[in-house]
PDB file of C-alpha atoms in Angstrom:
ATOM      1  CA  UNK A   1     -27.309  -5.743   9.858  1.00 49.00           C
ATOM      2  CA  UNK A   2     -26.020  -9.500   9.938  1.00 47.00           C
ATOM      3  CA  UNK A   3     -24.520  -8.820   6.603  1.00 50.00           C
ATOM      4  CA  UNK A   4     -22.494  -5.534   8.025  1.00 45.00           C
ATOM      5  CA  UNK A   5     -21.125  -7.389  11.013  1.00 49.00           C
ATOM      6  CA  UNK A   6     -19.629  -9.960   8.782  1.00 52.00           C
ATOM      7  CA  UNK A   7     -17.884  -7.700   6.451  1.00 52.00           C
ATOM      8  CA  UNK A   8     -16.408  -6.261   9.548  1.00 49.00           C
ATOM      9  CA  UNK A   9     -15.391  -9.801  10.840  1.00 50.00           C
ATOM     10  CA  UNK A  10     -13.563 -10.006   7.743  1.00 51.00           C
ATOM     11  CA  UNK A  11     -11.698  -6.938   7.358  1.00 45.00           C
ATOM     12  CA  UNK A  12     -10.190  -8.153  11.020  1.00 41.00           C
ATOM     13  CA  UNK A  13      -9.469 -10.761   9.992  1.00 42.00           C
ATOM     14  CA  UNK A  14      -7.237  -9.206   6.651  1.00 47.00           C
ATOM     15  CA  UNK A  15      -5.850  -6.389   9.140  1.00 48.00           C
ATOM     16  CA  UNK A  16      -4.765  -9.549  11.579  1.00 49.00           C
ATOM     17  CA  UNK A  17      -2.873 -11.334   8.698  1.00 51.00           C
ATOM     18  CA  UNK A  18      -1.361  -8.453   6.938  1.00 47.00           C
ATOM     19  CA  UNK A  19       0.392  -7.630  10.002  1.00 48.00           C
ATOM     20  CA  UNK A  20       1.490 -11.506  10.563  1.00 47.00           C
ATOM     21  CA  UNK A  21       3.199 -10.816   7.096  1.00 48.00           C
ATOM     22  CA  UNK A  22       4.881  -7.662   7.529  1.00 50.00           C
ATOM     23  CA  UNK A  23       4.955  -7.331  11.402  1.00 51.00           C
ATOM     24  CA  UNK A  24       7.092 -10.414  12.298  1.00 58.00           C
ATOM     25  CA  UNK A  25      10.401  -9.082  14.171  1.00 74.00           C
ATOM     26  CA  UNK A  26      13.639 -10.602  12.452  1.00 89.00           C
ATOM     27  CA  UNK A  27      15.706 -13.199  14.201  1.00 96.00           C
ATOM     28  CA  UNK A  28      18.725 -12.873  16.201  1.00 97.00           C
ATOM     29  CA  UNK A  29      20.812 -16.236  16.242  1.00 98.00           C
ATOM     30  CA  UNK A  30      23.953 -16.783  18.358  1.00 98.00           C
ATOM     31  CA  UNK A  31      26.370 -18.655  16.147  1.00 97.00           C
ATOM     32  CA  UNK A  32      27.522 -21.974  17.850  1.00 95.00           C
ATOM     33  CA  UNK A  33      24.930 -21.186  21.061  1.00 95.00           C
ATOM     34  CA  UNK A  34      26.943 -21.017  24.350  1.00 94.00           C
ATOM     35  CA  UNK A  35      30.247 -22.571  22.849  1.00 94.00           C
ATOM     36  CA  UNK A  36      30.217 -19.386  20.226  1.00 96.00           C
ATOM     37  CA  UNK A  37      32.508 -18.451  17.639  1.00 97.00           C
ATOM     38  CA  UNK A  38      35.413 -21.134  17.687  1.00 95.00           C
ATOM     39  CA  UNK A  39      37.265 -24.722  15.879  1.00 92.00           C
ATOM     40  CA  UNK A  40      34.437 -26.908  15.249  1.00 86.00           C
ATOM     41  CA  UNK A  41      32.039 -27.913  12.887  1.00 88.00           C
ATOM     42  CA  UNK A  42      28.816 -25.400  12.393  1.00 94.00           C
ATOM     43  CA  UNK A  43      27.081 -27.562   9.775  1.00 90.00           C
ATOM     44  CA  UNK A  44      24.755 -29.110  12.588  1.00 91.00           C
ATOM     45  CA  UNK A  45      24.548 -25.919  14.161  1.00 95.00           C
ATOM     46  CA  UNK A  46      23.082 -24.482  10.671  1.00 94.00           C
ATOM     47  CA  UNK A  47      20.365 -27.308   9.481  1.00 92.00           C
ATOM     48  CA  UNK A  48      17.746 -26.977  11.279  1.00 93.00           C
ATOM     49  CA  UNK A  49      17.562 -23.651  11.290  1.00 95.00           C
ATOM     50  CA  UNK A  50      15.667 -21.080   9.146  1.00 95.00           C
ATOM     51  CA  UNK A  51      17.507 -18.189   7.744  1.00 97.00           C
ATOM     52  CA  UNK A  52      15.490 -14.991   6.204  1.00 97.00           C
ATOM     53  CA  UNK A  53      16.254 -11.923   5.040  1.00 97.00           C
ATOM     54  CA  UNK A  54      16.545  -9.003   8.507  1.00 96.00           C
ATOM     55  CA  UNK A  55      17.926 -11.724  10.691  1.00 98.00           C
ATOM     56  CA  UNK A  56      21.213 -11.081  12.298  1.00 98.00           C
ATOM     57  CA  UNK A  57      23.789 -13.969  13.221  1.00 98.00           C
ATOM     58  CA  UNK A  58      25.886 -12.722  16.283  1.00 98.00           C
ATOM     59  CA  UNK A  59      29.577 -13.945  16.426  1.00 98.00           C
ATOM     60  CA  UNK A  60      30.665 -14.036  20.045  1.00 98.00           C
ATOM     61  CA  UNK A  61      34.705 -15.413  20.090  1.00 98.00           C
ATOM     62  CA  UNK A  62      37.846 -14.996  22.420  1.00 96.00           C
ATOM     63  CA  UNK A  63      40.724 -13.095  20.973  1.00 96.00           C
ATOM     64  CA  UNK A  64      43.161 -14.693  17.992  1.00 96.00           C
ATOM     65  CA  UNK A  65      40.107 -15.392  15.814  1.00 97.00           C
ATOM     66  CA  UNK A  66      38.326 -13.103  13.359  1.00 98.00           C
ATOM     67  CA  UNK A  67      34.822 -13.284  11.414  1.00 98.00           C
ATOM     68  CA  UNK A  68      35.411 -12.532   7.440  1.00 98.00           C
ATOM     69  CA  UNK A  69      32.301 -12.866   5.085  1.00 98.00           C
ATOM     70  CA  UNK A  70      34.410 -14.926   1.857  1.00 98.00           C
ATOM     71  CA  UNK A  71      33.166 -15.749  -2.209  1.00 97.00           C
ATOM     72  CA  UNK A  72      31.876 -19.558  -2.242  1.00 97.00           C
ATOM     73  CA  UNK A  73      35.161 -20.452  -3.873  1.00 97.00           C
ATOM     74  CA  UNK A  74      37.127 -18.709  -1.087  1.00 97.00           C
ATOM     75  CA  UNK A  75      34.677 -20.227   1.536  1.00 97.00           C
ATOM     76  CA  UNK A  76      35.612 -23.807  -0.605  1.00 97.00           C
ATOM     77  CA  UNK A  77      39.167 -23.648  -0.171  1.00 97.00           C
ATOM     78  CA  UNK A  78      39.827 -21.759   2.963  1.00 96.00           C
ATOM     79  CA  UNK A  79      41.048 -18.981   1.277  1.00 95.00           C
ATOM     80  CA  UNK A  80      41.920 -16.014   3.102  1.00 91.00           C
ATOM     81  CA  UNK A  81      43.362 -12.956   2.432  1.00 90.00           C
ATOM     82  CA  UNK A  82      40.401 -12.254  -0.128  1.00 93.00           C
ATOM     83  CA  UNK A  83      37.116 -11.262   2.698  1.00 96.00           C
ATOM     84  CA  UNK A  84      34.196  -9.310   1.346  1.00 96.00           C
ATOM     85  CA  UNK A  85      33.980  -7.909   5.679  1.00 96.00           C
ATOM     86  CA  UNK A  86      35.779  -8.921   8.053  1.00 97.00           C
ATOM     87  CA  UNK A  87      36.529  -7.675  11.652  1.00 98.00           C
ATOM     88  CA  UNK A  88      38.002  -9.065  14.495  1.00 97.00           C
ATOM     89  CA  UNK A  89      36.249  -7.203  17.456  1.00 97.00           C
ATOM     90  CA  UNK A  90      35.213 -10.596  19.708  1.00 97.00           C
ATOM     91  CA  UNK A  91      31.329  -9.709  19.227  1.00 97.00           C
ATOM     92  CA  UNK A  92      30.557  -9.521  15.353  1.00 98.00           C
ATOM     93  CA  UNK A  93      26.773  -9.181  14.499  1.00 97.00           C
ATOM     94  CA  UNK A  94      25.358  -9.333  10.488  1.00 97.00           C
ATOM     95  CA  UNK A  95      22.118  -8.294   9.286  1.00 97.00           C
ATOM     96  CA  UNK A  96      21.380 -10.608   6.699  1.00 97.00           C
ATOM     97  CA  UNK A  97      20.133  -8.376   3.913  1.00 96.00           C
ATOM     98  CA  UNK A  98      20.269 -10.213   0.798  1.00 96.00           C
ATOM     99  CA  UNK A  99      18.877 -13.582  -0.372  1.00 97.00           C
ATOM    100  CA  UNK A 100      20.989 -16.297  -0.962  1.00 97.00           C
ATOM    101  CA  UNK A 101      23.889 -18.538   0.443  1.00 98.00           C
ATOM    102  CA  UNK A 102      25.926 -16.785   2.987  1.00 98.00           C
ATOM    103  CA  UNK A 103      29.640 -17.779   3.927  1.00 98.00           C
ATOM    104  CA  UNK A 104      31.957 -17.115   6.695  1.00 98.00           C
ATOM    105  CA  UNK A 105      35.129 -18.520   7.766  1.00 98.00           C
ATOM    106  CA  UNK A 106      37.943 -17.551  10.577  1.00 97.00           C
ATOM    107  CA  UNK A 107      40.307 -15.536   8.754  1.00 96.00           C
ATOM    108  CA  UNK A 108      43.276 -16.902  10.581  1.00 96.00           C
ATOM    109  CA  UNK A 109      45.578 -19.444   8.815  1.00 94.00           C
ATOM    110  CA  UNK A 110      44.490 -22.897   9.706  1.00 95.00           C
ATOM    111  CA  UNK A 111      41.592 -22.257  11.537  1.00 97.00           C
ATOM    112  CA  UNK A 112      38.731 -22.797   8.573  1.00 96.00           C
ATOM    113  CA  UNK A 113      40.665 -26.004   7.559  1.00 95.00           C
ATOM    114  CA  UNK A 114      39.962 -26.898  11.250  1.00 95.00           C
ATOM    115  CA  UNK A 115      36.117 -26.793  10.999  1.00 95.00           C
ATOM    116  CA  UNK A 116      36.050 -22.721  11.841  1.00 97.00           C
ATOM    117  CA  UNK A 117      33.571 -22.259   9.147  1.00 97.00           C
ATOM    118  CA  UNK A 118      29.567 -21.425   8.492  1.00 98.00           C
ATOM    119  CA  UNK A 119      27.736 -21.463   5.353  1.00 97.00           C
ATOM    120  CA  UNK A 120      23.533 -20.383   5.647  1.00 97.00           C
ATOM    121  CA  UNK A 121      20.645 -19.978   3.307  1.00 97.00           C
ATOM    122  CA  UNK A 122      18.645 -16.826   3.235  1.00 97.00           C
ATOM    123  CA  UNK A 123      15.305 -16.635   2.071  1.00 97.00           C
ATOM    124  CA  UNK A 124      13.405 -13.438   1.480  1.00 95.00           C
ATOM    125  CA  UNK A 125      10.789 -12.472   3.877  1.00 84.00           C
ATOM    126  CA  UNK A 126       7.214 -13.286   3.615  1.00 76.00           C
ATOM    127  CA  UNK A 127       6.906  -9.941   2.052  1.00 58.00           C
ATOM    128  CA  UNK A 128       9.368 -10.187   0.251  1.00 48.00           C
ATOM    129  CA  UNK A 129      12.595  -8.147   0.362  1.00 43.00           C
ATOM    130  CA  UNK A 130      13.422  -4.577  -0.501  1.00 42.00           C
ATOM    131  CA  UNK A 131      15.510  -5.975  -4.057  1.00 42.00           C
ATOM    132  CA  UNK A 132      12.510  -7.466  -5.225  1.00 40.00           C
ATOM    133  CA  UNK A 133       9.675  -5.183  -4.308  1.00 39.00           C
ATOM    134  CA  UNK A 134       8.933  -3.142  -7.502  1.00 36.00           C
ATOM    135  CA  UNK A 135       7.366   0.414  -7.325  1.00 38.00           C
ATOM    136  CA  UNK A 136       3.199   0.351  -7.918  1.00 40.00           C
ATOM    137  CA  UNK A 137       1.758   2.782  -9.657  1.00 44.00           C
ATOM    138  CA  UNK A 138      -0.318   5.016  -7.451  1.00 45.00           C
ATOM    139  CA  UNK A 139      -3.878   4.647  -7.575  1.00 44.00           C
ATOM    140  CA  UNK A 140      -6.199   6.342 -10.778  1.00 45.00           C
ATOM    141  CA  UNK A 141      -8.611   8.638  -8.917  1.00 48.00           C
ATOM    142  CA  UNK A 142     -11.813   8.516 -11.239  1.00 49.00           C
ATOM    143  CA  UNK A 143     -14.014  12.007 -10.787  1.00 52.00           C
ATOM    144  CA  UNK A 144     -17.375  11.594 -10.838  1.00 52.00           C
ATOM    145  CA  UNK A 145     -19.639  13.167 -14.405  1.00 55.00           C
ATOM    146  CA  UNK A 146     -19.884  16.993 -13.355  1.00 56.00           C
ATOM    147  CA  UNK A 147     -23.374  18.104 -13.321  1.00 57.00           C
ATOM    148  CA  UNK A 148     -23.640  21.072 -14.791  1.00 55.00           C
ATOM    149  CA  UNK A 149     -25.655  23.897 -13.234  1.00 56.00           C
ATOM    150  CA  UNK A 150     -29.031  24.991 -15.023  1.00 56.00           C
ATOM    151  CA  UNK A 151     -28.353  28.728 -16.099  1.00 57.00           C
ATOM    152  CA  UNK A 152     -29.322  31.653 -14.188  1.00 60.00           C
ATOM    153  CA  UNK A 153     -32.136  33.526 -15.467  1.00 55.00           C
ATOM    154  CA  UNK A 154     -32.158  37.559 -14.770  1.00 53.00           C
ATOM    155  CA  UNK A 155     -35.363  37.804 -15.465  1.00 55.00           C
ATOM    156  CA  UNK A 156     -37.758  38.136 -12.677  1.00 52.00           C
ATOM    157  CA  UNK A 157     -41.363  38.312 -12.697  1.00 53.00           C
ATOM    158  CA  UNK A 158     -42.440  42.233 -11.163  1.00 53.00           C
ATOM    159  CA  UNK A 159     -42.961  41.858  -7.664  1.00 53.00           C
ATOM    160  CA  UNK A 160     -46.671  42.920  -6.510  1.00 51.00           C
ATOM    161  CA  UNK A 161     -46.524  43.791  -2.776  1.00 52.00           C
ATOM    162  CA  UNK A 162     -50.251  42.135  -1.292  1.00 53.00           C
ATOM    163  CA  UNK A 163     -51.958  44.222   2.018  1.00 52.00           C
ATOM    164  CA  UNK A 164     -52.326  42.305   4.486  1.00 54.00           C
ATOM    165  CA  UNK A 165     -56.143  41.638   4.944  1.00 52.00           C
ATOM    166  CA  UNK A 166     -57.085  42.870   8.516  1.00 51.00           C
ATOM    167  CA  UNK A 167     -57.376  40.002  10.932  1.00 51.00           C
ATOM    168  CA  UNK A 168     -61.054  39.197  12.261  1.00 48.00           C
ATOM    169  CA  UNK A 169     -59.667  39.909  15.501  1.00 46.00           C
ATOM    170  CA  UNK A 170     -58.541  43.326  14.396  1.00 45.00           C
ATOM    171  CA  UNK A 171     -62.126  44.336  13.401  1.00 43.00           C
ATOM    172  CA  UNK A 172     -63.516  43.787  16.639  1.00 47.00           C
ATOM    173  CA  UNK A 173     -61.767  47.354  17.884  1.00 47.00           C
ATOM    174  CA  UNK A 174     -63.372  49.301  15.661  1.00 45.00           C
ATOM    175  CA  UNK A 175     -65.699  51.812  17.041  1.00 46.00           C
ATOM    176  CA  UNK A 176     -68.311  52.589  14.695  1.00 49.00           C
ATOM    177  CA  UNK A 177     -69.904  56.103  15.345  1.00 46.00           C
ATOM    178  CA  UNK A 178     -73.202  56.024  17.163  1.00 46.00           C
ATOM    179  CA  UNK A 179     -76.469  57.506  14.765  1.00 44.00           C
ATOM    180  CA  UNK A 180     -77.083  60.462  17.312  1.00 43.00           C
ATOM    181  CA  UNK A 181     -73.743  61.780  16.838  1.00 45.00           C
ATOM    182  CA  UNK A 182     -72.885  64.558  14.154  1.00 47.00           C
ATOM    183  CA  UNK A 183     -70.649  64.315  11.287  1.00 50.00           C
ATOM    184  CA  UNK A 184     -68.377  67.122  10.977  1.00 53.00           C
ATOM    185  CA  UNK A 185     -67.341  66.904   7.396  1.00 57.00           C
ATOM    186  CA  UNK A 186     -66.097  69.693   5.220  1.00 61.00           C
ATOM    187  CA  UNK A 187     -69.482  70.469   3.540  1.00 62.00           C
ATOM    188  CA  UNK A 188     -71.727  70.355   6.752  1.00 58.00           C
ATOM    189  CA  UNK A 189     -69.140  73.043   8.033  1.00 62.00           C
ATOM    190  CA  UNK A 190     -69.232  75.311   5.435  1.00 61.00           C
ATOM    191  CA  UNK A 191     -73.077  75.002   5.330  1.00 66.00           C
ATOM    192  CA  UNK A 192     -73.063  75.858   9.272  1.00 71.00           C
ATOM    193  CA  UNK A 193     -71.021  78.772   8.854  1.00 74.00           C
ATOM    194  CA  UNK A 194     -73.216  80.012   6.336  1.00 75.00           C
ATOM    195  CA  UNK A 195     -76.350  79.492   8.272  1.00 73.00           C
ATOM    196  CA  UNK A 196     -74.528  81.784  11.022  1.00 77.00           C
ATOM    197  CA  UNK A 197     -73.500  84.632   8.611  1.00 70.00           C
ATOM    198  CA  UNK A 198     -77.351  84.697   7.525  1.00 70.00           C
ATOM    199  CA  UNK A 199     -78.762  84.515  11.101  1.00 71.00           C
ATOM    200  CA  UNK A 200     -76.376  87.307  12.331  1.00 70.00           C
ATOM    201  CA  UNK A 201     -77.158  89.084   8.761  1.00 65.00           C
ATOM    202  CA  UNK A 202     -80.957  89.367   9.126  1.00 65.00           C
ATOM    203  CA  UNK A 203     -81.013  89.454  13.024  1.00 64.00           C
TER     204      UNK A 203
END
């Protein structure tokens, strides 16, 4: 009994860290904090943080600025004109979805050069991320040996239908006919009728 409790300890124990894998919510992060999307530097902002693949960075900025996803080279020289996305809406949010170095500048002439500029570093998820997952093989399902049935034999032995032997209790009803009393079988009543024809005969 000891032995099933454990085994039941410790398939708790798997459930509890298979879903600390795969059940950890992504992260939202608010680019720049309360100063948001704006000329500065975001390279402090950035370090000591932990990027992974789900997580969203939120872009929160006042009008005049935009949010452009760039190439590293473009990201490199402030190069505009050239965005993978872009969109200028005031409250940008990306879903990281792919491993890797991420860049994004301020689309607006002058304004990368001035420090309006992020670069982050995804890593895949504990799991690991939809690009890398490969497809398994489902399961081989071994039968078990089929037992084959012994064959049917048609031939049965003759039945013989067995009386009943009356029950001891049974006999105990029987009424057995007293010695004084007079059998009337067939032969004593021919032999009576007789006897009367010969009586009324010679009387």
């Amino acid at each position: 009994m000891a032995k099933f409790g454990g085994g039941i300890s410790n398939l708790v124990v798997l459930i509890m860290i298979c879903g600390l894998i795969h059940g950890v919510p992504a992260a939202i992060y608010t680019v720049g904090d309360s100063s948001g999307w704006s000329i500065g530097g975001y390279g402090s902002w950035a370090s000591d943080k932990s990027f992974t693949v789900g997580d969203t960075l939120v872009f929160n900025y006042a009008p005049g600025h935009t949010v452009d996803e760039v190439s590293p080279n473009d990201y490199q020289s402030c190069t505009t004109g050239n965005a993978l996305t872009t969109d200028s809406s005031g409250a940008t949010s990306i879903t990281l979805r792919s491993a890797g170095q991420h860049y994004f500048i301020c689309g607006v002439p002058g304004h990368c050069s001035s420090g309006m500029k992020l670069s982050v570093n995804v890593v895949a998820a504990s799991g690991g991320d939809s690009s890398s997952k490969t497809t398994a093989s489902p399961p081989t399902i071994i039968s078990p040996p089929s037992i084959a049935a012994p064959p049917r034999t048609t031939d049965f032995p003759p039945s013989t239908t067995i009386s009943p032997a009356p029950s001891a209790g049974a006999s105990q009803h029987l009424t057995r006919p007293s010695s004084s009393a007079v059998l009337f079988t067939p032969k004593v009543v021919v032999l009576s009728t007789i006897t009367i024809v010969l009586l009324k005969f010679f009387l």
